[in-house]
Short mmCIF file of C-alpha atoms and ligand atoms in Angstrom, two decimals:
data_model
loop_
_atom_site.label_atom_id
_atom_site.label_comp_id
_atom_site.label_asym_id
_atom_site.label_seq_id
_atom_site.Cartn_x
_atom_site.Cartn_y
_atom_site.Cartn_z
CA UNK A 1 -2.37 -11.99 2.07
CA UNK A 2 0.73 -10.76 0.28
CA UNK A 3 3.93 -9.97 2.17
CA UNK A 4 5.89 -6.77 1.57
CA UNK A 5 9.21 -6.01 3.23
CA UNK A 6 9.36 -2.79 5.25
CA UNK A 7 12.97 -1.74 4.70
CA UNK A 8 15.46 0.13 2.52
CA UNK A 9 18.24 -2.42 3.17
CA UNK A 10 19.15 -4.04 -0.15
CA UNK A 11 20.59 -7.22 1.38
CA UNK A 12 17.42 -7.84 3.42
CA UNK A 13 15.37 -7.50 0.24
CA UNK A 14 17.61 -9.91 -1.67
CA UNK A 15 17.27 -12.51 1.11
CA UNK A 16 13.46 -12.29 1.21
CA UNK A 17 13.28 -12.44 -2.59
CA UNK A 18 15.24 -15.73 -2.50
CA UNK A 19 12.71 -17.13 0.00
CA UNK A 20 10.10 -16.66 -2.71
CA UNK A 21 7.76 -14.68 -0.45
CA UNK A 22 8.45 -11.09 -1.49
CA UNK A 23 5.54 -9.35 -3.21
CA UNK A 24 6.71 -5.75 -2.74
CA UNK A 25 8.65 -3.29 -0.58
CA UNK A 26 7.77 -0.21 1.46
CA UNK A 27 10.27 2.46 2.41
CA UNK A 28 9.90 5.69 4.36
CA UNK A 29 12.26 8.54 5.30
CA UNK A 30 13.17 6.88 8.64
CA UNK A 31 14.03 3.56 6.94
CA UNK A 32 16.04 5.41 4.28
CA UNK A 33 17.92 7.36 6.99
CA UNK A 34 19.22 4.03 8.36
CA UNK A 35 21.01 3.24 5.08
CA UNK A 36 21.82 6.75 3.74
CA UNK A 37 23.25 7.48 0.28
CA UNK A 38 21.01 8.40 -2.64
CA UNK A 39 17.29 7.64 -2.18
CA UNK A 40 16.84 7.48 -5.97
CA UNK A 41 19.68 4.98 -6.40
CA UNK A 42 18.35 2.78 -3.60
CA UNK A 43 14.83 2.85 -5.01
CA UNK A 44 16.10 1.84 -8.46
CA UNK A 45 18.01 -1.10 -6.96
CA UNK A 46 14.97 -2.22 -4.93
CA UNK A 47 12.75 -2.00 -8.01
CA UNK A 48 15.13 -4.28 -9.92
CA UNK A 49 15.08 -6.92 -7.16
CA UNK A 50 11.32 -6.99 -6.68
CA UNK A 51 8.84 -6.88 -9.56
CA UNK A 52 6.09 -5.90 -7.09
CA UNK A 53 5.19 -2.37 -5.96
CA UNK A 54 7.93 -0.36 -4.20
CA UNK A 55 6.73 2.55 -2.10
CA UNK A 56 8.75 5.78 -2.25
CA UNK A 57 7.65 8.46 0.21
CA UNK A 58 7.39 12.16 -0.57
CA UNK A 59 8.80 14.77 1.81
CA UNK A 60 6.93 17.86 0.60
CA UNK A 61 3.85 18.95 2.56
CA UNK A 62 2.15 20.97 -0.20
CA UNK A 63 0.31 19.45 -3.14
CA UNK A 64 2.61 20.90 -5.80
CA UNK A 65 5.72 19.58 -4.06
CA UNK A 66 4.16 16.15 -3.47
CA UNK A 67 3.07 15.85 -7.09
CA UNK A 68 6.50 16.99 -8.32
CA UNK A 69 8.28 14.41 -6.11
CA UNK A 70 5.73 11.74 -7.02
CA UNK A 71 6.19 12.27 -10.77
CA UNK A 72 9.97 12.15 -10.26
CA UNK A 73 9.77 8.82 -8.34
CA UNK A 74 7.42 7.35 -10.93
CA UNK A 75 10.05 7.93 -13.64
CA UNK A 76 12.62 5.84 -11.73
CA UNK A 77 10.86 2.51 -12.40
CA UNK A 78 7.47 1.24 -13.52
CA UNK A 79 6.79 -0.51 -10.18
CA UNK A 80 7.09 2.61 -8.00
CA UNK A 81 4.09 3.49 -5.81
CA UNK A 82 4.27 7.02 -4.45
CA UNK A 83 3.71 7.14 -0.72
CA UNK A 84 1.75 10.18 0.41
CA UNK A 85 0.78 11.06 3.99
CA UNK A 86 -2.91 11.49 4.83
CA UNK A 87 -3.77 15.21 4.80
CA UNK A 88 -5.82 17.70 2.77
CA UNK A 89 -2.81 18.34 0.54
CA UNK A 90 -2.10 14.62 0.43
CA UNK A 91 -5.61 13.83 -0.85
CA UNK A 92 -5.20 16.44 -3.61
CA UNK A 93 -1.85 14.92 -4.58
CA UNK A 94 -3.31 11.38 -4.62
CA UNK A 95 -6.14 12.56 -6.90
CA UNK A 96 -3.72 14.40 -9.23
CA UNK A 97 -1.30 11.49 -9.50
CA UNK A 98 -4.20 9.07 -10.09
CA UNK A 99 -5.15 11.16 -13.15
CA UNK A 100 -1.55 10.70 -14.38
CA UNK A 101 -1.96 6.92 -13.92
CA UNK A 102 0.61 6.91 -11.06
CA UNK A 103 -0.13 4.50 -8.20
CA UNK A 104 -0.10 5.95 -4.69
CA UNK A 105 0.07 4.49 -1.19
CA UNK A 106 -1.69 6.68 1.37
CA UNK A 107 0.38 6.42 4.53
CA UNK A 108 -0.10 7.38 8.20
CA UNK A 109 -3.72 6.16 8.25
CA UNK A 110 -5.10 5.82 11.78
CA UNK A 111 -8.86 5.56 11.16
CA UNK A 112 -11.14 3.77 8.72
CA UNK A 113 -12.58 7.13 7.61
CA UNK A 114 -9.14 8.40 6.60
CA UNK A 115 -8.71 5.23 4.55
CA UNK A 116 -12.14 5.62 2.94
CA UNK A 117 -11.26 9.17 1.82
CA UNK A 118 -7.90 8.08 0.41
CA UNK A 119 -9.61 5.26 -1.50
CA UNK A 120 -12.10 7.70 -3.00
CA UNK A 121 -9.27 10.08 -3.96
CA UNK A 122 -7.74 7.21 -5.95
CA UNK A 123 -5.05 5.64 -3.72
CA UNK A 124 -4.00 2.16 -4.86
CA UNK A 125 -2.86 1.21 -1.33
CA UNK A 126 -4.10 2.27 2.12
CA UNK A 127 -1.59 1.95 4.96
CA UNK A 128 -3.13 1.78 8.44
CA UNK A 129 -0.38 1.88 11.09
CA UNK A 130 -1.15 -0.96 13.48
CA UNK A 131 1.77 -0.74 15.93
CA UNK A 132 1.57 3.00 16.41
CA UNK A 133 -2.13 2.73 17.35
CA UNK A 134 -1.38 -0.14 19.74
CA UNK A 135 1.33 2.10 21.28
CA UNK A 136 -1.36 4.58 22.38
CA UNK A 137 -3.61 1.80 23.73
CA UNK A 138 -5.93 1.71 20.73
CA UNK A 139 -6.53 -1.34 18.54
CA UNK A 140 -4.63 -0.93 15.28
CA UNK A 141 -6.09 -4.20 14.04
CA UNK A 142 -9.65 -2.85 14.37
CA UNK A 143 -8.81 -0.18 11.79
CA UNK A 144 -7.42 -2.85 9.44
CA UNK A 145 -10.57 -4.96 9.94
CA UNK A 146 -12.95 -2.04 9.37
CA UNK A 147 -11.08 -0.79 6.34
CA UNK A 148 -10.86 -4.24 4.75
CA UNK A 149 -14.62 -4.69 5.27
CA UNK A 150 -15.39 -1.27 3.74
CA UNK A 151 -13.18 -1.97 0.70
CA UNK A 152 -14.83 -5.36 0.11
CA UNK A 153 -18.40 -4.22 0.81
CA UNK A 154 -18.17 -1.36 -1.65
CA UNK A 155 -15.93 -3.07 -4.20
CA UNK A 156 -13.32 -0.29 -3.96
CA UNK A 157 -10.29 -0.77 -6.19
CA UNK A 158 -7.63 -0.33 -3.52
CA UNK A 159 -5.68 -2.66 -1.25
CA UNK A 160 -5.36 -2.50 2.54
CA UNK A 161 -1.69 -2.64 3.44
CA UNK A 162 -1.22 -3.30 7.17
CA UNK A 163 1.84 -1.29 8.24
CA UNK A 164 3.73 -0.62 11.47
CA UNK A 165 3.85 -4.36 12.14
CA UNK A 166 5.66 -5.04 15.41
CA UNK A 167 5.54 -8.82 15.98
CA UNK A 168 4.52 -12.10 14.29
CA UNK A 169 1.03 -12.11 15.84
CA UNK A 170 0.30 -8.84 14.00
CA UNK A 171 0.92 -10.69 10.71
CA UNK A 172 -1.56 -13.48 11.52
CA UNK A 173 -4.14 -11.01 12.81
CA UNK A 174 -3.78 -8.77 9.72
CA UNK A 175 -4.42 -11.78 7.48
CA UNK A 176 -7.47 -12.77 9.56
CA UNK A 177 -8.71 -9.16 9.53
CA UNK A 178 -8.76 -9.23 5.72
CA UNK A 179 -5.70 -7.10 4.90
CA UNK A 180 -4.59 -7.64 1.30
CA UNK A 181 -0.95 -7.02 2.26
CA UNK A 182 1.19 -6.74 5.40
CA UNK A 183 4.50 -4.92 5.24
CA UNK A 184 6.91 -6.54 7.63
CA UNK A 185 10.41 -5.68 8.91
CA UNK A 186 13.01 -8.29 7.95
CA UNK A 187 13.55 -9.34 11.59
CA UNK A 188 9.86 -10.23 11.94
CA UNK A 189 9.68 -11.94 8.55
CA UNK A 190 12.54 -14.21 9.69
CA UNK A 191 10.73 -14.93 12.96
CA UNK A 192 7.76 -16.22 10.92
CA UNK A 193 9.91 -19.03 9.48
CA UNK A 194 10.97 -20.55 12.79
CA UNK A 195 9.23 -22.62 15.45
CA UNK A 196 10.98 -24.52 18.26
CA UNK A 197 9.05 -27.71 17.40
CA UNK A 198 10.18 -27.45 13.75
CA UNK A 199 13.81 -27.12 14.90
CA UNK A 200 13.59 -30.03 17.39
CA UNK A 201 11.67 -32.10 14.78
CA UNK A 202 14.44 -31.64 12.22
CA UNK A 203 17.09 -32.52 14.84
CA UNK A 204 15.18 -35.69 15.84
CA UNK A 205 14.73 -36.84 12.22
CA UNK A 206 18.43 -36.34 11.56
CA UNK A 207 19.39 -38.23 14.73
CA UNK A 208 17.09 -41.16 13.85
CA UNK A 209 18.46 -41.26 10.31
CA UNK A 210 22.03 -41.31 11.62
CA UNK A 211 21.21 -44.11 14.09
CA UNK A 212 20.06 -46.40 11.21
CA UNK A 213 23.32 -45.71 9.39
CA UNK A 214 25.19 -46.77 12.54
CA UNK A 215 23.21 -50.06 12.88
CA UNK A 216 23.86 -50.90 9.20
CA UNK A 217 27.59 -50.42 9.88
CA UNK A 218 27.97 -47.39 7.69
CA UNK A 219 25.56 -48.26 4.84
CA UNK A 220 23.12 -45.47 4.04
CA UNK A 221 19.49 -46.48 4.67
CA UNK A 222 17.36 -46.77 1.54
CA UNK A 223 15.37 -43.63 0.76
CA UNK A 224 11.65 -44.15 -0.04
CA UNK A 225 12.22 -43.10 -3.65
CA UNK A 226 14.94 -45.74 -4.03
CA UNK A 227 12.71 -48.63 -2.83
CA UNK A 228 12.29 -51.40 -5.38
CA UNK A 229 8.77 -51.63 -6.86
C1 LIG B 1 5.39 1.38 6.16
O1 LIG B 1 4.84 1.68 5.12
C2 LIG B 1 5.43 2.27 7.34
O2 LIG B 1 6.09 3.45 7.04
C3 LIG B 1 6.08 1.52 8.49
O3 LIG B 1 5.50 0.24 8.59
C4 LIG B 1 5.98 2.28 9.80
O4 LIG B 1 6.44 1.45 10.82
P1 LIG B 1 6.79 2.00 12.29
O5 LIG B 1 5.54 2.46 12.93
O6 LIG B 1 7.38 0.80 13.00
O7 LIG B 1 7.79 3.12 12.10
#
């Protein structure tokens, strides 16, 4: 499963790119509102940092407005994916942009049937919102599982992008449920790196290494690669 970063913060994207795990980025109006400035300028910067798909979300609610915004975003960089909310107008916009060869990410998906329709309209990515379904006591992961099974069973050319990820367990469960991608806030991505036993293991190895140095009165112990044949 590929990892996307769910943010519009440039520094967070740079950090994840250096970790070698960044396959793409998703933004939305709420994430953009946290950084402010020019959405176009931010999108261009993000697209330079990550070669993978970068989702830019439309604001218009009518098909003409969505298509106009989508075509505009697509001109900013070749790796833009236009994010379009699930709706009747949204489906029309997805179908129109698909004819233009512009990739779309259908967002705000809360049922497998919504995802199936978006896939048939031509969406390249389907974004079921896991956390927001969990918030209303439904299982967001069930929608990811059902959608991933439908896509694979019918050989649909679209990817299931698990969104609204709230904690590390969501990431594991999305991978097990067959999601192609999970888009993860930077805070959660960082959490995935750490484990208390990894930290204590590193501390113990360093302490043991230092104790050998002490016994050898300051001489560095031989590293395995330095051992004589
Ligand atoms: C990403 O594409 C979505 O817009 C995002 O994951 C939504 O997350 P939220 O439900 O935490 O706002």
